[in-house]
Tab-separated table of N, CA and C in Angstrom:
chain	number	residue	atom	x	y	z
A	1	UNK	N	107.747	69.879	-37.321
A	1	UNK	CA	109.106	69.864	-37.835
A	1	UNK	C	109.122	70.634	-39.147
A	2	UNK	N	109.845	71.709	-39.195
A	2	UNK	CA	109.911	72.454	-40.457
A	2	UNK	C	110.507	71.610	-41.573
A	3	UNK	N	109.903	71.642	-42.747
A	3	UNK	CA	110.349	70.828	-43.874
A	3	UNK	C	110.902	71.666	-45.018
A	4	UNK	N	111.295	72.903	-44.746
A	4	UNK	CA	111.818	73.732	-45.826
A	4	UNK	C	110.745	74.025	-46.842
A	5	UNK	N	111.073	73.825	-48.131
A	5	UNK	CA	110.118	74.116	-49.196
A	5	UNK	C	109.242	72.921	-49.548
A	6	UNK	N	109.436	71.792	-48.876
A	6	UNK	CA	108.652	70.609	-49.185
A	6	UNK	C	107.225	70.783	-48.661
A	7	UNK	N	106.285	70.103	-49.290
A	7	UNK	CA	104.926	70.061	-48.762
A	7	UNK	C	104.499	68.603	-48.731
A	8	UNK	N	103.526	68.297	-47.894
A	8	UNK	CA	103.132	66.912	-47.672
A	8	UNK	C	101.629	66.740	-47.866
A	9	UNK	N	101.249	65.509	-48.257
A	9	UNK	CA	99.840	65.157	-48.390
A	9	UNK	C	99.223	64.769	-47.051
A	10	UNK	N	100.064	64.214	-46.148
A	10	UNK	CA	99.562	63.738	-44.860
A	10	UNK	C	100.526	64.153	-43.765
A	11	UNK	N	99.995	64.834	-42.767
A	11	UNK	CA	100.736	65.160	-41.552
A	11	UNK	C	100.217	64.220	-40.481
A	12	UNK	N	101.114	63.509	-39.806
A	12	UNK	CA	100.723	62.583	-38.753
A	12	UNK	C	101.337	63.033	-37.434
A	13	UNK	N	100.510	63.133	-36.418
A	13	UNK	CA	100.968	63.519	-35.088
A	13	UNK	C	100.491	62.439	-34.127
A	14	UNK	N	101.423	61.844	-33.393
A	14	UNK	CA	101.069	60.765	-32.472
A	14	UNK	C	101.466	61.124	-31.043
A	15	UNK	N	100.511	61.025	-30.148
A	15	UNK	CA	100.746	61.152	-28.711
A	15	UNK	C	101.396	62.473	-28.301
A	16	UNK	N	101.272	63.539	-29.088
A	16	UNK	CA	102.023	64.732	-28.710
A	16	UNK	C	101.310	66.059	-28.948
A	17	UNK	N	100.185	66.085	-29.593
A	17	UNK	CA	99.551	67.348	-29.954
A	17	UNK	C	99.322	68.232	-28.730
A	18	UNK	N	98.993	67.627	-27.589
A	18	UNK	CA	98.701	68.394	-26.383
A	18	UNK	C	99.912	69.156	-25.838
A	19	UNK	N	101.123	68.823	-26.309
A	19	UNK	CA	102.329	69.524	-25.863
A	19	UNK	C	102.620	70.772	-26.687
A	20	UNK	N	102.001	70.908	-27.852
A	20	UNK	CA	102.327	71.991	-28.771
A	20	UNK	C	101.444	73.209	-28.539
A	21	UNK	N	102.030	74.393	-28.694
A	21	UNK	CA	101.245	75.624	-28.680
A	21	UNK	C	100.341	75.602	-29.923
A	22	UNK	N	99.029	75.777	-29.756
A	22	UNK	CA	98.101	75.619	-30.888
A	22	UNK	C	98.354	76.543	-32.077
A	23	UNK	N	98.552	77.839	-31.841
A	23	UNK	CA	98.648	78.780	-32.956
A	23	UNK	C	99.843	78.485	-33.875
A	24	UNK	N	101.076	78.370	-33.337
A	24	UNK	CA	102.189	78.064	-34.249
A	24	UNK	C	102.085	76.673	-34.871
A	25	UNK	N	101.435	75.754	-34.178
A	25	UNK	CA	101.283	74.402	-34.716
A	25	UNK	C	100.370	74.420	-35.936
A	26	UNK	N	99.217	75.070	-35.818
A	26	UNK	CA	98.308	75.164	-36.974
A	26	UNK	C	98.975	75.920	-38.118
A	27	UNK	N	99.689	76.966	-37.794
A	27	UNK	CA	100.386	77.736	-38.823
A	27	UNK	C	101.384	76.843	-39.574
A	28	UNK	N	102.100	76.003	-38.855
A	28	UNK	CA	103.061	75.100	-39.498
A	28	UNK	C	102.340	74.032	-40.316
A	29	UNK	N	101.231	73.505	-39.809
A	29	UNK	CA	100.440	72.546	-40.585
A	29	UNK	C	100.041	73.164	-41.925
A	30	UNK	N	99.546	74.398	-41.882
A	30	UNK	CA	99.111	75.068	-43.117
A	30	UNK	C	100.291	75.345	-44.044
A	31	UNK	N	101.443	75.635	-43.482
A	31	UNK	CA	102.611	75.938	-44.293
A	31	UNK	C	103.109	74.713	-45.048
A	32	UNK	N	103.099	73.546	-44.395
A	32	UNK	CA	103.733	72.378	-45.013
A	32	UNK	C	102.784	71.474	-45.778
A	33	UNK	N	101.485	71.604	-45.580
A	33	UNK	CA	100.584	70.669	-46.274
A	33	UNK	C	100.282	71.133	-47.699
A	34	UNK	N	100.071	70.151	-48.559
A	34	UNK	CA	99.629	70.429	-49.924
A	34	UNK	C	98.146	70.772	-49.877
A	35	UNK	N	97.658	71.565	-50.821
A	35	UNK	CA	96.212	71.826	-50.864
A	35	UNK	C	95.448	70.500	-50.893
A	36	UNK	N	94.451	70.391	-50.044
A	36	UNK	CA	93.694	69.144	-49.935
A	36	UNK	C	94.387	68.117	-49.068
A	37	UNK	N	95.478	68.522	-48.399
A	37	UNK	CA	96.237	67.595	-47.553
A	37	UNK	C	95.451	67.153	-46.322
A	38	UNK	N	95.937	66.114	-45.699
A	38	UNK	CA	95.251	65.475	-44.583
A	38	UNK	C	96.078	65.581	-43.312
A	39	UNK	N	95.372	65.531	-42.177
A	39	UNK	CA	95.984	65.490	-40.859
A	39	UNK	C	95.460	64.252	-40.155
A	40	UNK	N	96.373	63.454	-39.589
A	40	UNK	CA	95.992	62.280	-38.801
A	40	UNK	C	96.586	62.434	-37.407
A	41	UNK	N	95.746	62.355	-36.403
A	41	UNK	CA	96.162	62.426	-35.007
A	41	UNK	C	95.939	61.061	-34.380
A	42	UNK	N	96.952	60.538	-33.716
A	42	UNK	CA	96.861	59.216	-33.101
A	42	UNK	C	97.160	59.320	-31.619
A	43	UNK	N	96.422	58.569	-30.822
A	43	UNK	CA	96.657	58.570	-29.386
A	43	UNK	C	96.205	57.234	-28.809
A	44	UNK	N	96.958	56.742	-27.847
A	44	UNK	CA	96.597	55.517	-27.139
A	44	UNK	C	96.070	55.871	-25.757
A	45	UNK	N	95.025	55.179	-25.343
A	45	UNK	CA	94.406	55.401	-24.046
A	45	UNK	C	94.193	54.063	-23.354
A	46	UNK	N	94.497	54.015	-22.064
A	46	UNK	CA	94.102	52.863	-21.269
A	46	UNK	C	92.618	52.965	-20.983
A	47	UNK	N	91.904	51.837	-21.017
A	47	UNK	CA	90.457	51.875	-20.799
A	47	UNK	C	90.020	51.100	-19.562
A	48	UNK	N	90.963	50.465	-18.870
A	48	UNK	CA	90.646	49.778	-17.621
A	48	UNK	C	90.670	50.841	-16.521
A	49	UNK	N	89.489	51.354	-16.165
A	49	UNK	CA	89.413	52.509	-15.271
A	49	UNK	C	90.070	52.271	-13.915
A	50	UNK	N	89.875	51.141	-13.250
A	50	UNK	CA	90.567	50.949	-11.965
A	50	UNK	C	92.094	50.984	-12.106
A	51	UNK	N	92.623	50.349	-13.154
A	51	UNK	CA	94.070	50.375	-13.372
A	51	UNK	C	94.534	51.789	-13.690
A	52	UNK	N	93.819	52.499	-14.564
A	52	UNK	CA	94.211	53.863	-14.920
A	52	UNK	C	94.179	54.785	-13.705
A	53	UNK	N	93.201	54.621	-12.839
A	53	UNK	CA	93.127	55.427	-11.617
A	53	UNK	C	94.302	55.135	-10.697
A	54	UNK	N	94.664	53.867	-10.590
A	54	UNK	CA	95.811	53.496	-9.747
A	54	UNK	C	97.103	54.087	-10.298
A	55	UNK	N	97.278	54.031	-11.610
A	55	UNK	CA	98.471	54.614	-12.235
A	55	UNK	C	98.474	56.125	-12.042
A	56	UNK	N	97.331	56.751	-12.246
A	56	UNK	CA	97.232	58.200	-12.056
A	56	UNK	C	97.572	58.575	-10.619
A	57	UNK	N	97.200	57.723	-9.675
A	57	UNK	CA	97.513	57.975	-8.272
A	57	UNK	C	99.005	57.974	-7.973
A	58	UNK	N	99.799	57.381	-8.838
A	58	UNK	CA	101.254	57.376	-8.679
A	58	UNK	C	101.873	58.697	-9.116
A	59	UNK	N	101.162	59.440	-9.934
A	59	UNK	CA	101.705	60.651	-10.567
A	59	UNK	C	101.536	61.866	-9.671
A	60	UNK	N	102.218	61.836	-8.544
A	60	UNK	CA	102.147	62.919	-7.567
A	60	UNK	C	103.556	63.373	-7.209
A	61	UNK	N	103.659	64.601	-6.719
A	61	UNK	CA	104.959	65.159	-6.351
A	61	UNK	C	105.664	64.319	-5.294
A	62	UNK	N	104.894	63.685	-4.404
A	62	UNK	CA	105.482	62.856	-3.348
A	62	UNK	C	106.264	61.673	-3.918
A	63	UNK	N	106.009	61.323	-5.175
A	63	UNK	CA	106.751	60.254	-5.861
A	63	UNK	C	107.765	60.826	-6.841
A	64	UNK	N	108.004	62.132	-6.779
A	64	UNK	CA	108.988	62.757	-7.652
A	64	UNK	C	108.466	63.107	-9.033
A	65	UNK	N	107.168	62.966	-9.235
A	65	UNK	CA	106.585	63.257	-10.544
A	65	UNK	C	106.404	64.764	-10.673
A	66	UNK	N	106.942	65.308	-11.752
A	66	UNK	CA	106.892	66.746	-11.966
A	66	UNK	C	105.513	67.246	-12.340
A	67	UNK	N	105.303	68.523	-12.117
A	67	UNK	CA	104.054	69.167	-12.496
A	67	UNK	C	104.043	69.327	-14.016
A	68	UNK	N	102.924	69.055	-14.628
A	68	UNK	CA	102.790	69.150	-16.083
A	68	UNK	C	102.110	70.463	-16.430
A	69	UNK	N	102.817	71.303	-17.173
A	69	UNK	CA	102.252	72.564	-17.649
A	69	UNK	C	102.017	72.452	-19.147
A	70	UNK	N	100.765	72.245	-19.506
A	70	UNK	CA	100.406	72.126	-20.919
A	70	UNK	C	99.965	73.475	-21.461
A	71	UNK	N	100.194	73.707	-22.751
A	71	UNK	CA	99.674	74.944	-23.347
A	71	UNK	C	98.149	74.935	-23.346
A	72	UNK	N	97.575	76.101	-23.584
A	72	UNK	CA	96.117	76.205	-23.712
A	72	UNK	C	95.658	75.210	-24.771
A	73	UNK	N	94.623	74.454	-24.457
A	73	UNK	CA	94.116	73.457	-25.394
A	73	UNK	C	93.062	74.073	-26.308
A	74	UNK	N	93.036	73.606	-27.530
A	74	UNK	CA	92.033	74.029	-28.510
A	74	UNK	C	91.258	72.786	-28.939
A	75	UNK	N	90.016	72.962	-29.408
A	75	UNK	CA	89.283	71.811	-29.930
A	75	UNK	C	89.977	71.288	-31.193
A	76	UNK	N	89.794	70.023	-31.482
A	76	UNK	CA	90.436	69.429	-32.659
A	76	UNK	C	90.051	70.154	-33.944
A	77	UNK	N	88.844	70.686	-34.004
A	77	UNK	CA	88.415	71.406	-35.205
A	77	UNK	C	89.341	72.585	-35.503
A	78	UNK	N	89.976	73.133	-34.493
A	78	UNK	CA	90.913	74.243	-34.698
A	78	UNK	C	92.066	73.812	-35.602
A	79	UNK	N	92.621	72.621	-35.360
A	79	UNK	CA	93.772	72.151	-36.125
A	79	UNK	C	93.388	71.748	-37.551
A	80	UNK	N	92.160	71.254	-37.718
A	80	UNK	CA	91.683	70.869	-39.041
A	80	UNK	C	91.146	72.069	-39.824
A	81	UNK	N	90.758	73.121	-39.117
A	81	UNK	CA	90.156	74.280	-39.768
A	81	UNK	C	88.704	74.045	-40.118
A	82	UNK	N	88.112	73.003	-39.553
A	82	UNK	CA	86.716	72.654	-39.842
A	82	UNK	C	86.298	71.503	-38.930
A	83	UNK	N	85.011	71.168	-38.953
A	83	UNK	CA	84.471	70.117	-38.082
A	83	UNK	C	84.287	68.778	-38.786
A	84	UNK	N	84.642	68.698	-40.054
A	84	UNK	CA	84.406	67.482	-40.827
A	84	UNK	C	85.653	66.583	-40.799
A	85	UNK	N	85.784	65.830	-39.719
A	85	UNK	CA	86.865	64.851	-39.599
A	85	UNK	C	86.291	63.586	-38.988
A	86	UNK	N	86.993	62.493	-39.164
A	86	UNK	CA	86.516	61.205	-38.647
A	86	UNK	C	87.310	60.815	-37.422
A	87	UNK	N	86.633	60.159	-36.494
A	87	UNK	CA	87.253	59.651	-35.281
A	87	UNK	C	87.054	58.134	-35.285
A	88	UNK	N	88.147	57.404	-35.338
A	88	UNK	CA	88.109	55.942	-35.364
A	88	UNK	C	88.799	55.412	-34.115
A	89	UNK	N	88.269	54.337	-33.544
A	89	UNK	CA	88.840	53.765	-32.331
A	89	UNK	C	89.066	52.275	-32.536
A	90	UNK	N	90.254	51.836	-32.151
A	90	UNK	CA	90.646	50.437	-32.291
A	90	UNK	C	91.108	49.913	-30.938
A	91	UNK	N	90.398	48.928	-30.402
A	91	UNK	CA	90.770	48.346	-29.118
A	91	UNK	C	91.903	47.343	-29.270
A	92	UNK	N	92.695	47.223	-28.235
A	92	UNK	CA	93.743	46.216	-28.215
A	92	UNK	C	94.078	45.843	-26.775
A	93	UNK	N	94.729	44.715	-26.623
A	93	UNK	CA	95.190	44.243	-25.325
A	93	UNK	C	96.697	44.049	-25.398
A	94	UNK	N	97.364	44.522	-24.381
A	94	UNK	CA	98.816	44.351	-24.295
A	94	UNK	C	99.126	43.616	-22.997
A	95	UNK	N	100.031	42.659	-23.071
A	95	UNK	CA	100.456	41.913	-21.886
A	95	UNK	C	101.834	42.421	-21.496
A	96	UNK	N	101.925	42.983	-20.285
A	96	UNK	CA	103.164	43.598	-19.837
A	96	UNK	C	103.743	42.862	-18.637
A	97	UNK	N	105.061	42.670	-18.661
A	97	UNK	CA	105.733	42.221	-17.456
A	97	UNK	C	106.123	43.476	-16.672
A	98	UNK	N	106.773	43.282	-15.522
A	98	UNK	CA	107.122	44.425	-14.691
A	98	UNK	C	107.972	45.450	-15.443
A	99	UNK	N	108.971	44.994	-16.160
A	99	UNK	CA	109.870	45.917	-16.860
A	99	UNK	C	109.122	46.738	-17.910
A	100	UNK	N	108.216	46.094	-18.637
A	100	UNK	CA	107.434	46.821	-19.645
A	100	UNK	C	106.515	47.844	-18.984
A	101	UNK	N	105.872	47.435	-17.905
A	101	UNK	CA	104.952	48.321	-17.191
A	101	UNK	C	105.686	49.552	-16.666
A	102	UNK	N	106.762	49.330	-15.937
A	102	UNK	CA	107.479	50.447	-15.330
A	102	UNK	C	108.183	51.286	-16.399
A	103	UNK	N	108.743	50.649	-17.407
A	103	UNK	CA	109.383	51.384	-18.497
A	103	UNK	C	108.399	52.269	-19.236
A	104	UNK	N	107.192	51.772	-19.428
A	104	UNK	CA	106.152	52.559	-20.083
A	104	UNK	C	105.819	53.794	-19.252
A	105	UNK	N	105.711	53.612	-17.950
A	105	UNK	CA	105.450	54.757	-17.069
A	105	UNK	C	106.578	55.776	-17.159
A	106	UNK	N	107.807	55.301	-17.131
A	106	UNK	CA	108.961	56.194	-17.114
A	106	UNK	C	109.168	56.923	-18.430
A	107	UNK	N	108.509	56.475	-19.497
A	107	UNK	CA	108.682	57.132	-20.798
A	107	UNK	C	108.028	58.506	-20.843
A	108	UNK	N	107.153	58.795	-19.882
A	108	UNK	CA	106.521	60.122	-19.830
A	108	UNK	C	107.557	61.158	-19.403
A	109	UNK	N	107.542	62.297	-20.052
A	109	UNK	CA	108.555	63.327	-19.815
A	109	UNK	C	108.554	63.866	-18.390
A	110	UNK	N	107.447	63.768	-17.696
A	110	UNK	CA	107.343	64.347	-16.358
A	110	UNK	C	107.750	63.378	-15.247
A	111	UNK	N	108.127	62.149	-15.607
A	111	UNK	CA	108.552	61.171	-14.604
A	111	UNK	C	109.998	61.424	-14.179
A	112	UNK	N	110.314	61.115	-12.922
A	112	UNK	CA	111.692	61.320	-12.459
A	112	UNK	C	112.635	60.299	-13.086
A	113	UNK	N	113.911	60.664	-13.180
A	113	UNK	CA	114.888	59.693	-13.663
A	113	UNK	C	115.498	58.960	-12.465
A	114	UNK	N	116.329	57.970	-12.755
A	114	UNK	CA	116.877	57.124	-11.690
A	114	UNK	C	117.674	57.889	-10.645
A	115	UNK	N	118.212	59.033	-11.000
A	115	UNK	CA	118.997	59.817	-10.058
A	115	UNK	C	118.172	60.684	-9.117
A	116	UNK	N	116.883	60.748	-9.327
A	116	UNK	CA	116.013	61.583	-8.496
A	116	UNK	C	115.894	60.966	-7.101
A	117	UNK	N	115.895	61.790	-6.054
A	117	UNK	CA	115.822	61.237	-4.694
A	117	UNK	C	114.530	60.471	-4.389
A	118	UNK	N	113.470	60.707	-5.138
A	118	UNK	CA	112.196	60.001	-4.897
A	118	UNK	C	111.949	58.865	-5.896
A	119	UNK	N	112.921	58.567	-6.739
A	119	UNK	CA	112.743	57.524	-7.749
A	119	UNK	C	112.405	56.182	-7.108
A	120	UNK	N	113.121	55.813	-6.058
A	120	UNK	CA	112.886	54.517	-5.406
A	120	UNK	C	111.484	54.451	-4.814
A	121	UNK	N	110.992	55.574	-4.283
A	121	UNK	CA	109.628	55.613	-3.748
A	121	UNK	C	108.614	55.382	-4.862
A	122	UNK	N	108.819	56.029	-6.011
A	122	UNK	CA	107.933	55.823	-7.161
A	122	UNK	C	107.984	54.365	-7.607
A	123	UNK	N	109.169	53.818	-7.703
A	123	UNK	CA	109.320	52.429	-8.143
A	123	UNK	C	108.588	51.472	-7.213
A	124	UNK	N	108.704	51.686	-5.911
A	124	UNK	CA	108.013	50.836	-4.935
A	124	UNK	C	106.494	50.970	-5.078
A	125	UNK	N	106.010	52.192	-5.218
A	125	UNK	CA	104.568	52.415	-5.376
A	125	UNK	C	104.065	51.792	-6.675
A	126	UNK	N	104.848	51.924	-7.747
A	126	UNK	CA	104.466	51.328	-9.034
A	126	UNK	C	104.455	49.810	-8.936
A	127	UNK	N	105.425	49.251	-8.227
A	127	UNK	CA	105.477	47.794	-8.039
A	127	UNK	C	104.216	47.323	-7.319
A	128	UNK	N	103.753	48.083	-6.340
A	128	UNK	CA	102.528	47.718	-5.619
A	128	UNK	C	101.318	47.708	-6.553
A	129	UNK	N	101.237	48.696	-7.438
A	129	UNK	CA	100.144	48.729	-8.415
A	129	UNK	C	100.255	47.524	-9.347
A	130	UNK	N	101.452	47.263	-9.849
A	130	UNK	CA	101.660	46.122	-10.740
A	130	UNK	C	101.231	44.821	-10.063
A	131	UNK	N	101.661	44.630	-8.837
A	131	UNK	CA	101.317	43.400	-8.107
A	131	UNK	C	99.808	43.283	-7.882
A	132	UNK	N	99.157	44.398	-7.621
A	132	UNK	CA	97.716	44.379	-7.351
A	132	UNK	C	96.903	44.027	-8.596
A	133	UNK	N	97.390	44.392	-9.776
A	133	UNK	CA	96.611	44.211	-11.004
A	133	UNK	C	97.132	43.095	-11.905
A	134	UNK	N	98.295	42.555	-11.612
A	134	UNK	CA	98.859	41.518	-12.485
A	134	UNK	C	98.498	40.131	-11.966
A	135	UNK	N	98.691	39.170	-12.844
A	135	UNK	CA	98.465	37.773	-12.494
A	135	UNK	C	99.637	36.966	-13.025
A	136	UNK	N	100.289	36.245	-12.134
A	136	UNK	CA	101.461	35.441	-12.509
A	136	UNK	C	102.534	36.274	-13.219
A	137	UNK	N	102.749	37.502	-12.732
A	137	UNK	CA	103.798	38.351	-13.290
A	137	UNK	C	103.475	39.015	-14.612
A	138	UNK	N	102.194	38.958	-15.021
A	138	UNK	CA	101.788	39.590	-16.281
A	138	UNK	C	100.576	40.483	-16.036
A	139	UNK	N	100.682	41.683	-16.537
A	139	UNK	CA	99.592	42.650	-16.434
A	139	UNK	C	98.888	42.718	-17.779
A	140	UNK	N	97.600	42.518	-17.769
A	140	UNK	CA	96.791	42.598	-18.987
A	140	UNK	C	96.238	44.012	-19.089
A	141	UNK	N	96.724	44.775	-20.065
A	141	UNK	CA	96.351	46.174	-20.222
A	141	UNK	C	95.378	46.299	-21.396
A	142	UNK	N	94.182	46.738	-21.092
A	142	UNK	CA	93.165	46.999	-22.115
A	142	UNK	C	93.309	48.455	-22.539
A	143	UNK	N	93.373	48.691	-23.839
A	143	UNK	CA	93.583	50.051	-24.316
A	143	UNK	C	92.913	50.255	-25.665
A	144	UNK	N	92.937	51.500	-26.103
A	144	UNK	CA	92.408	51.862	-27.417
A	144	UNK	C	93.388	52.788	-28.111
A	145	UNK	N	93.456	52.641	-29.412
A	145	UNK	CA	94.131	53.620	-30.243
A	145	UNK	C	93.040	54.423	-30.928
A	146	UNK	N	93.110	55.737	-30.754
A	146	UNK	CA	92.159	56.627	-31.410
A	146	UNK	C	92.865	57.312	-32.560
A	147	UNK	N	92.227	57.297	-33.712
A	147	UNK	CA	92.745	57.984	-34.892
A	147	UNK	C	91.709	59.027	-35.284
A	148	UNK	N	92.150	60.274	-35.380
A	148	UNK	CA	91.297	61.358	-35.839
A	148	UNK	C	91.916	61.834	-37.141
A	149	UNK	N	91.141	61.758	-38.236
A	149	UNK	CA	91.708	62.078	-39.546
A	149	UNK	C	90.728	62.939	-40.338
A	150	UNK	N	91.294	63.889	-41.060
A	150	UNK	CA	90.488	64.752	-41.910
A	150	UNK	C	91.372	65.672	-42.720
A	151	UNK	N	90.768	66.353	-43.658
A	151	UNK	CA	91.517	67.303	-44.472
A	151	UNK	C	91.707	68.601	-43.704
A	152	UNK	N	92.856	69.218	-43.947
A	152	UNK	CA	93.151	70.516	-43.340
A	152	UNK	C	92.636	71.600	-44.276
A	153	UNK	N	91.822	72.480	-43.731
A	153	UNK	CA	91.340	73.614	-44.514
A	153	UNK	C	92.019	74.873	-44.008
A	154	UNK	N	92.449	75.700	-44.909
A	154	UNK	CA	93.143	76.923	-44.521
A	154	UNK	C	92.379	78.095	-44.927
């Protein structure tokens, strides 16, 4: 987000770096940060592999899920301008009911909306996954928040 003439000590990017074109993103980081400024990248990951595989199996065109075209990826050191950054991981558990589970899935930009002709098929398939992994209407989701933080060098 362009900030005009302002500069910042800390740039924080959560759950979105993979959507940005690397070159203009780094250029903007360098433009807005103060000398010695920091970059913090945050991302949440599910760590229950069977559940994550089942969810990933829902993300197909047959369920109305769009194809994801991501820009060319760069190593994290590219955005920091160096390799000296820290990677911290924090585990957590979230308890989701059906609405939370399905709403979380639908928050992804590539998911179909309710008006899509395959939305009901996706909803049915997602309900099957929820039922298979939940207990008494609650799904226990094991996940991690990863924080990558370091100074930006230009």
